[in-house]
Amino acid sequence: MQRFIRLRAGVAMAAIGLAGTAVGAVGVSAAGTGMTALPDSYLPTTATPLGPYQSSRMSVEVVLQPGDAAGLSSLLTALYTPGSGQYGDWLAAGQFQREFAPAASTAASVSGYLESRGLSVQATSSPFLLRAIGTTTQIEAAFATRIDSYRSAGGVDFYSNSATAWLPSSLATDVLGVVGLTNTVRLQSNAQPGARTVGQAPPGPGGPGSGSTPPGRPQPSCEVPYPTTLAQLEAITAPGQPFNGYGGGPGCSGLTPAQTNSIYHAPNAGPQARGAGSTVAVFELSAYNQQDIAHWTQTFYGPRYHARLVNINVDGGPLASNTSQCPTGDTCLYGYGGDIEVEADIEMDLSVAPDSTVLVYNAPNDFTGQTELDEYAAIANQDIASSISSSWAICEPDAGLGYAEAENLIFEQMAAQGQSMFASAGDTGAFECIRDGTFSDYAPLQALDPASQPWVTSVGGTSFESFDPGSSPHPRYPQGVEAVWNTLDVCSGNQSSTASSTGIANCGTYGAGGGGHSIFWPMPAYQRGPGVINPYTVRGPSNCALAGQGQPCREEPDISANADPLTGYAEYCTGSAYVSPNPLGSDYTSACRTISPPTPGAPGWFHIGGTSLSAPLWAAIFTDRDAYHHRRSGNANYLLYALYNSPLSYLTDFHDITGFHQPSTNNGYYPTTVGYDEATGIGTPNMTGLITGFGF
């Protein structure tokens, strides 16, 4: 289990491949002797420069190396090696910090240097992070860099350091990176509501509008068939067309929990196979309406059911009465702007693990990534949840390698504690930068963070396409029908390498399951098996900055599940009229409140898709597994790839998405194949074996 060594800045920039100012040109002249470059601290950009950035108060977080990096690497290897004396002997809460936190002298030395440059230094919730506050000029001087303002081709303004950051050589080896020199870490939801067209009103909740229509009978008024031509796909969103319903939810608002469990063959093995006694967490960056969850659960589970929800706010949470806990100089989004995401995540967890406890971790969504790191650190430090999912993500170039390495430390902590971490692979196929908000004009093949992280299970998206279970509560899995989510293969990068091309634009319009390779991480040891090394595999360090010469890059997704909004899940979300303490545009407006028109006959209900749903689905599966076996599984990828490499287990625990005789055969670039592929990973779940099987 190797840890990933950092390479010199020039190599890292070759991996990212952007044009821009020569790496470190400004920093070299400013740093002087006795200074060492932080190799992951600068990303060139094609955005338009607007001049120097100036702020009277801003904050950054310095990421410190673990106190015993070699010991951490050895521990993780032992924890995940069957036959090792430490196999599965997870660390207790607090033990990770005691064994691997940076030495007090290290933190004191770094703090002393920053304070000598006029910065105020604060501790954070993680011993690996030091927050430094000062003027832009002071921060530039402390790190021997320059911070400039930019405007993207899409008109988004942001700031970023325009040269490599430096530190005194005596300190640089103790520092992984600096977070906050750029405000491009603007995490976005991967939820995709279904098409919102309206026509003749369908029957209300409990009525006959279902989906599976006997031959010779007319299609129910709340449903239209899955599109078979581009014209039909375009018509779904055109005014005056029939309401696009699906599944057995009220008003054909999507798959019910019973349908989801039946399709993916959940075991009938009692409460412990439904998460009883186990805890799952969702990483969120928006407020939500808990009464919506109560309405959803009582619709499907009856009036006596009460969801076990625990709300845990970080940095004041998304409904703070003021912005005082937002990192100094940062921008924080407060309110219900992502309520559609939060409620979808919770409802999916409760679909698959209804007897579990759901922890809703929540922070304001900021622009530098500092609140997100605080939230991940809280999840790891509290060490309550056995499984965690995040449907909030950012394009890797916008995250930057320093931020990614800060996350990696936290995800290593989770892995050492036996926690399973799942993340959405994205909803724009192989081109995950086309919705990122800052590099929106930059569309070569890209992956999302955190799904691309080596200690995270990346979850891609599929579609049930022509299969509609209607109102049947116990439909069978549609063998041979489930395909990669890319309706009619309209998401395509084969026409052009620019985001304005029709094929790539369709990825943003209609969506497709994310997948590809990381520009940072090498392929982890667990990622092996038929198809993992394939004609699309690329190698480092030119394609992934932390890889050795010729080492393959991390590929994702690892696994997938249904994520097509046209074959989506029933969500209930009514929205809120809450006004933020610092409202700035639509980011602060309740997403559910703006969905229009409402589902005919079932207001508040709609069907939802995106890899935002497939990620919590898989987290809930592992929550059920942990409850059933009375122990944590740890990082899921070790078990998943071991099962994949066992022919019998692969046949019984997964559905391989091959693309044979299917309309959708790729995610815009990577094809679906027999075995592993970078469109759907290993495949989709057969839940019985995954939950009740012993594995390896």
XYZ file of C-alpha atoms in Angstrom, residues 138-528:
391
model
C 0.815 39.333 3.652
C -0.242 35.949 2.272
C 1.574 36.602 -1.002
C 4.718 37.477 0.938
C 4.462 34.453 3.251
C 4.228 32.040 0.316
C 6.318 34.038 -2.183
C 3.581 33.954 -4.797
C 1.084 36.335 -6.405
C -2.723 36.170 -6.374
C -4.572 37.524 -9.407
C -8.193 37.931 -10.484
C -9.572 36.153 -13.563
C -12.744 35.808 -15.604
C -13.618 32.514 -17.271
C -15.030 32.217 -20.773
C -18.406 31.651 -19.121
C -18.189 34.983 -17.296
C -17.339 33.589 -13.843
C -14.938 35.718 -11.799
C -12.453 34.025 -9.488
C -9.024 34.511 -7.992
C -6.030 32.213 -8.020
C -2.325 32.304 -7.370
C -0.514 32.930 -10.647
C 2.715 31.226 -9.573
C 3.980 28.410 -7.423
C 3.890 28.877 -3.646
C 7.162 28.637 -1.684
C 8.151 28.066 1.930
C 11.468 28.041 3.774
C 13.285 24.791 2.970
C 13.293 23.838 6.646
C 9.471 23.803 6.617
C 8.526 22.760 3.092
C 9.065 19.028 3.632
C 6.491 19.130 6.460
C 3.807 20.743 4.273
C 1.652 18.981 1.678
C 0.069 22.126 0.273
C -1.933 25.289 0.810
C -5.712 25.510 0.430
C -7.332 28.894 -0.179
C -4.934 30.502 -2.645
C -7.737 30.004 -5.167
C -11.508 30.246 -4.763
C -12.365 27.759 -7.522
C -13.249 24.925 -5.107
C -16.975 25.479 -5.545
C -18.593 22.097 -5.001
C -21.719 21.354 -6.982
C -24.516 18.838 -6.625
C -24.887 15.950 -9.083
C -28.672 15.648 -8.744
C -30.668 15.586 -11.995
C -34.454 16.082 -11.734
C -36.550 14.327 -14.340
C -38.029 16.131 -17.310
C -40.641 18.636 -16.175
C -43.179 18.558 -18.991
C -46.915 18.673 -18.492
C -49.896 17.588 -20.500
C -53.117 15.829 -19.554
C -53.319 15.407 -15.775
C -52.717 11.830 -14.680
C -54.489 10.050 -11.866
C -53.487 11.199 -8.401
C -51.545 9.202 -5.828
C -52.685 5.600 -5.701
C -54.387 5.848 -9.103
C -53.878 3.579 -12.114
C -51.173 5.626 -13.817
C -48.298 3.169 -13.721
C -46.049 2.173 -16.528
C -46.219 -1.462 -17.569
C -49.196 -1.436 -19.908
C -50.672 -4.701 -21.218
C -50.498 -5.083 -25.018
C -53.288 -3.374 -26.854
C -54.067 -0.903 -24.086
C -53.227 2.809 -24.281
C -50.229 4.235 -22.433
C -51.194 5.838 -19.085
C -51.468 9.610 -19.376
C -48.655 10.247 -16.906
C -46.110 8.225 -18.870
C -44.348 8.373 -22.198
C -42.121 5.588 -23.528
C -38.377 5.842 -23.149
C -37.113 7.783 -26.194
C -35.770 5.825 -29.137
C -34.876 8.825 -31.324
C -33.261 12.196 -30.702
C -36.527 13.891 -31.703
C -38.368 12.000 -28.963
C -35.692 12.892 -26.429
C -35.929 16.570 -27.342
C -39.731 16.424 -27.207
C -39.744 15.244 -23.604
C -38.742 18.733 -22.475
C -40.868 20.591 -25.033
C -43.964 22.488 -23.799
C -47.282 20.722 -24.270
C -45.941 17.185 -24.329
C -47.309 14.458 -22.023
C -45.942 14.463 -18.500
C -42.834 12.289 -18.394
C -43.568 9.967 -15.484
C -41.909 6.757 -14.401
C -42.303 4.059 -11.791
C -44.760 3.551 -8.960
C -44.317 6.750 -6.944
C -47.294 9.097 -6.515
C -48.260 10.493 -9.912
C -45.681 8.224 -11.610
C -42.978 10.218 -9.822
C -40.314 7.526 -9.958
C -39.213 4.245 -8.436
C -40.458 3.433 -4.951
C -38.140 1.978 -2.286
C -39.769 -1.438 -2.755
C -39.136 -1.309 -6.497
C -35.495 -0.276 -6.087
C -34.838 -3.088 -3.611
C -36.644 -5.635 -5.742
C -34.862 -4.706 -8.965
C -31.442 -4.960 -7.330
C -32.480 -8.063 -5.347
C -32.233 -6.972 -1.728
C -32.216 -9.884 0.729
C -35.196 -10.765 2.874
C -33.067 -11.256 5.979
C -34.653 -9.146 8.675
C -33.952 -5.684 10.115
C -30.175 -6.137 10.219
C -30.125 -6.523 6.442
C -31.914 -3.158 6.342
C -29.282 -1.349 8.399
C -30.571 -1.898 11.956
C -27.880 -0.967 14.440
C -25.661 0.682 11.823
C -25.122 4.314 10.866
C -24.798 5.964 7.469
C -23.802 9.587 6.842
C -24.418 12.045 4.043
C -22.047 14.926 3.291
C -24.191 17.993 2.542
C -23.817 21.692 1.811
C -27.404 22.918 1.952
C -30.369 23.118 4.291
C -33.335 20.824 3.796
C -36.905 20.417 5.054
C -37.121 17.542 7.535
C -40.908 17.507 7.188
C -40.427 16.480 3.559
C -38.545 13.403 4.731
C -41.356 12.561 7.146
C -43.932 12.831 4.347
C -41.817 10.683 2.008
C -41.241 7.947 4.601
C -44.854 7.799 5.732
C -45.984 7.543 2.121
C -43.881 4.432 1.598
C -43.537 2.957 5.113
C -46.735 4.037 6.847
C -47.600 6.525 9.614
C -45.820 4.604 12.381
C -42.428 4.789 10.719
C -40.100 7.534 11.926
C -36.744 8.052 10.262
C -33.726 8.098 12.551
C -32.177 11.389 11.451
C -29.422 13.261 13.281
C -28.407 16.708 12.021
C -24.769 17.683 12.653
C -23.796 21.208 11.634
C -20.206 22.212 10.877
C -18.978 25.834 10.717
C -22.406 27.046 11.740
C -24.253 24.937 9.197
C -26.183 26.108 6.131
C -28.722 28.166 8.111
C -26.380 30.245 10.262
C -27.979 33.537 11.301
C -24.898 35.407 10.105
C -21.699 34.771 8.186
C -19.302 35.000 11.122
C -18.206 31.344 10.865
C -17.455 31.553 7.143
C -13.648 31.481 6.677
C -12.275 35.011 6.616
C -12.430 36.514 3.141
C -14.263 33.478 1.745
C -17.751 33.389 0.217
C -20.232 30.991 1.826
C -23.603 29.960 0.417
C -26.354 29.733 3.027
C -29.897 28.490 2.606
C -31.749 25.816 0.661
C -29.968 26.095 -2.693
C -29.169 22.370 -2.727
C -32.225 20.995 -0.900
C -33.045 18.786 -3.863
C -29.693 17.064 -3.315
C -29.913 16.703 0.462
C -33.397 15.216 0.442
C -32.576 12.876 -2.457
C -29.534 11.555 -0.571
C -31.468 10.975 2.646
C -34.409 9.383 0.867
C -32.102 7.033 -1.032
C -30.383 5.949 2.190
C -33.802 5.295 3.698
C -34.866 3.363 0.590
C -32.094 0.777 0.973
C -31.286 1.022 4.705
C -34.576 2.133 6.329
C -33.661 0.766 9.776
C -30.308 2.576 9.956
C -29.532 5.917 11.573
C -28.797 8.655 9.035
C -26.331 11.367 10.072
C -26.797 14.547 8.031
C -23.503 16.455 8.201
C -23.955 19.959 6.863
C -21.838 23.073 6.359
C -22.183 26.260 4.319
C -20.896 25.753 0.778
C -17.842 27.975 0.352
C -15.604 28.895 -2.589
C -12.164 27.866 -1.266
C -12.920 24.378 0.054
C -12.184 25.161 3.698
C -15.693 24.434 5.019
C -15.739 21.179 3.041
C -12.460 20.067 4.620
C -13.859 20.976 8.035
C -16.926 18.836 7.364
C -14.980 15.804 6.121
C -12.695 16.148 9.144
C -15.720 16.197 11.463
C -17.081 12.992 9.902
C -13.728 11.265 10.330
C -12.961 12.617 13.802
C -16.359 11.717 15.241
C -16.061 8.255 13.634
C -19.748 7.424 14.090
C -20.778 6.497 10.541
C -19.760 3.169 9.041
C -20.548 4.404 5.504
C -20.522 7.911 4.045
C -21.622 9.283 0.690
C -20.959 12.606 -0.996
C -22.887 13.769 -4.038
C -21.102 17.142 -4.035
C -18.032 17.376 -6.229
C -15.673 19.572 -8.212
C -13.653 19.105 -11.371
C -10.100 18.015 -10.481
C -8.307 21.055 -12.016
C -10.553 23.388 -10.005
C -9.887 21.457 -6.818
C -6.127 21.569 -7.257
C -3.688 18.986 -5.996
C -3.139 20.682 -2.625
C -6.846 20.478 -1.792
C -7.002 16.894 -3.094
C -4.089 15.865 -0.868
C -5.735 17.491 2.146
C -8.849 15.419 1.443
C -6.730 12.304 0.950
C -5.387 12.563 4.509
C -8.948 12.599 5.831
C -9.994 9.694 3.604
C -6.973 7.722 4.808
C -8.173 8.344 8.345
C -11.629 7.050 7.413
C -10.092 3.946 5.818
C -7.940 3.270 8.885
C -11.067 3.496 11.052
C -13.003 1.088 8.825
C -15.308 3.717 7.340
C -16.502 3.294 3.734
C -16.534 6.472 1.613
C -18.582 6.704 -1.625
C -18.804 9.620 -4.094
C -20.611 10.488 -7.307
C -18.563 10.042 -10.480
C -20.479 12.861 -12.188
C -23.294 13.511 -14.620
C -21.569 14.790 -17.776
C -19.865 11.653 -19.008
C -16.122 11.739 -19.482
C -16.103 15.565 -19.567
C -16.651 16.609 -15.973
C -15.357 20.192 -16.337
C -18.157 21.469 -18.546
C -20.376 22.400 -15.574
C -17.673 23.445 -13.160
C -18.321 27.201 -13.282
C -14.774 28.433 -13.760
C -13.034 26.337 -16.401
C -16.286 25.860 -18.331
C -14.452 26.421 -21.616
C -12.053 23.599 -20.838
C -13.404 20.241 -21.968
C -10.768 17.542 -22.457
C -11.282 14.326 -20.539
C -11.591 15.083 -16.830
C -12.733 13.438 -13.604
C -14.383 14.729 -10.445
C -12.936 15.037 -6.983
C -13.540 13.326 -4.548
C -14.675 10.336 -6.654
C -11.217 10.083 -8.231
C -9.541 9.759 -4.819
C -7.827 6.398 -4.165
C -9.541 5.920 -0.766
C -13.009 6.710 -2.162
C -15.367 4.378 -4.040
C -16.406 6.133 -7.237
C -20.017 5.466 -8.276
C -21.096 5.877 -11.892
C -24.495 5.885 -13.560
C -26.641 3.495 -15.571
C -30.138 3.561 -17.039
C -33.005 1.065 -17.125
C -33.888 2.504 -20.545
C -36.973 0.700 -21.936
C -37.729 -1.127 -18.672
C -40.509 0.445 -16.593
C -41.861 -1.511 -13.604
C -45.014 0.567 -13.513
C -46.812 0.117 -10.186
C -45.524 -3.413 -9.580
C -43.993 -3.470 -6.075
C -41.719 -6.435 -6.810
C -40.276 -6.134 -10.327
C -37.411 -8.369 -11.391
C -34.080 -7.116 -12.614
C -34.295 -6.389 -16.391
C -31.507 -8.690 -17.536
C -29.752 -7.351 -20.615
C -31.599 -4.019 -20.533
C -29.647 -1.935 -18.002
C -27.131 0.188 -19.915
C -24.704 3.000 -19.270
C -26.545 6.278 -18.683
C -26.104 8.180 -21.947
C -29.491 8.351 -23.619
C -29.146 7.323 -27.267
C -25.394 8.000 -27.034
C -26.078 11.713 -27.623
C -23.324 12.651 -25.159
C -20.266 12.299 -27.361
C -16.783 13.754 -27.354
C -15.822 12.244 -30.671
C -16.883 15.277 -32.708
C -14.696 17.948 -31.145
C -12.382 18.701 -28.225
C -14.190 21.921 -27.293
C -17.147 22.341 -24.976
C -19.132 24.122 -27.702
C -19.315 21.008 -29.870
C -22.756 19.438 -30.171
C -21.689 16.113 -28.716
C -20.116 17.532 -25.569
C -22.890 20.099 -25.122
C -25.348 17.190 -25.053
C -23.454 15.761 -22.079
C -24.476 18.832 -20.105
C -28.000 18.970 -21.518
C -29.077 15.351 -21.153
C -26.470 13.926 -18.791
C -24.314 10.809 -18.806
C -22.554 8.657 -16.224
C -19.133 9.960 -15.234
C -15.940 7.997 -15.685
C -12.339 8.292 -16.797
C -8.950 8.738 -15.177
C -7.561 11.014 -12.511
C -5.005 13.683 -13.431
C -3.527 13.346 -9.927
C -3.580 9.802 -8.569
C -1.905 6.605 -9.736
C -3.868 3.371 -9.914
C -4.240 1.918 -6.387
C -3.133 -1.640 -5.639
C -6.722 -2.887 -5.236
C -7.699 -1.791 -8.756
C -6.954 -4.886 -10.784
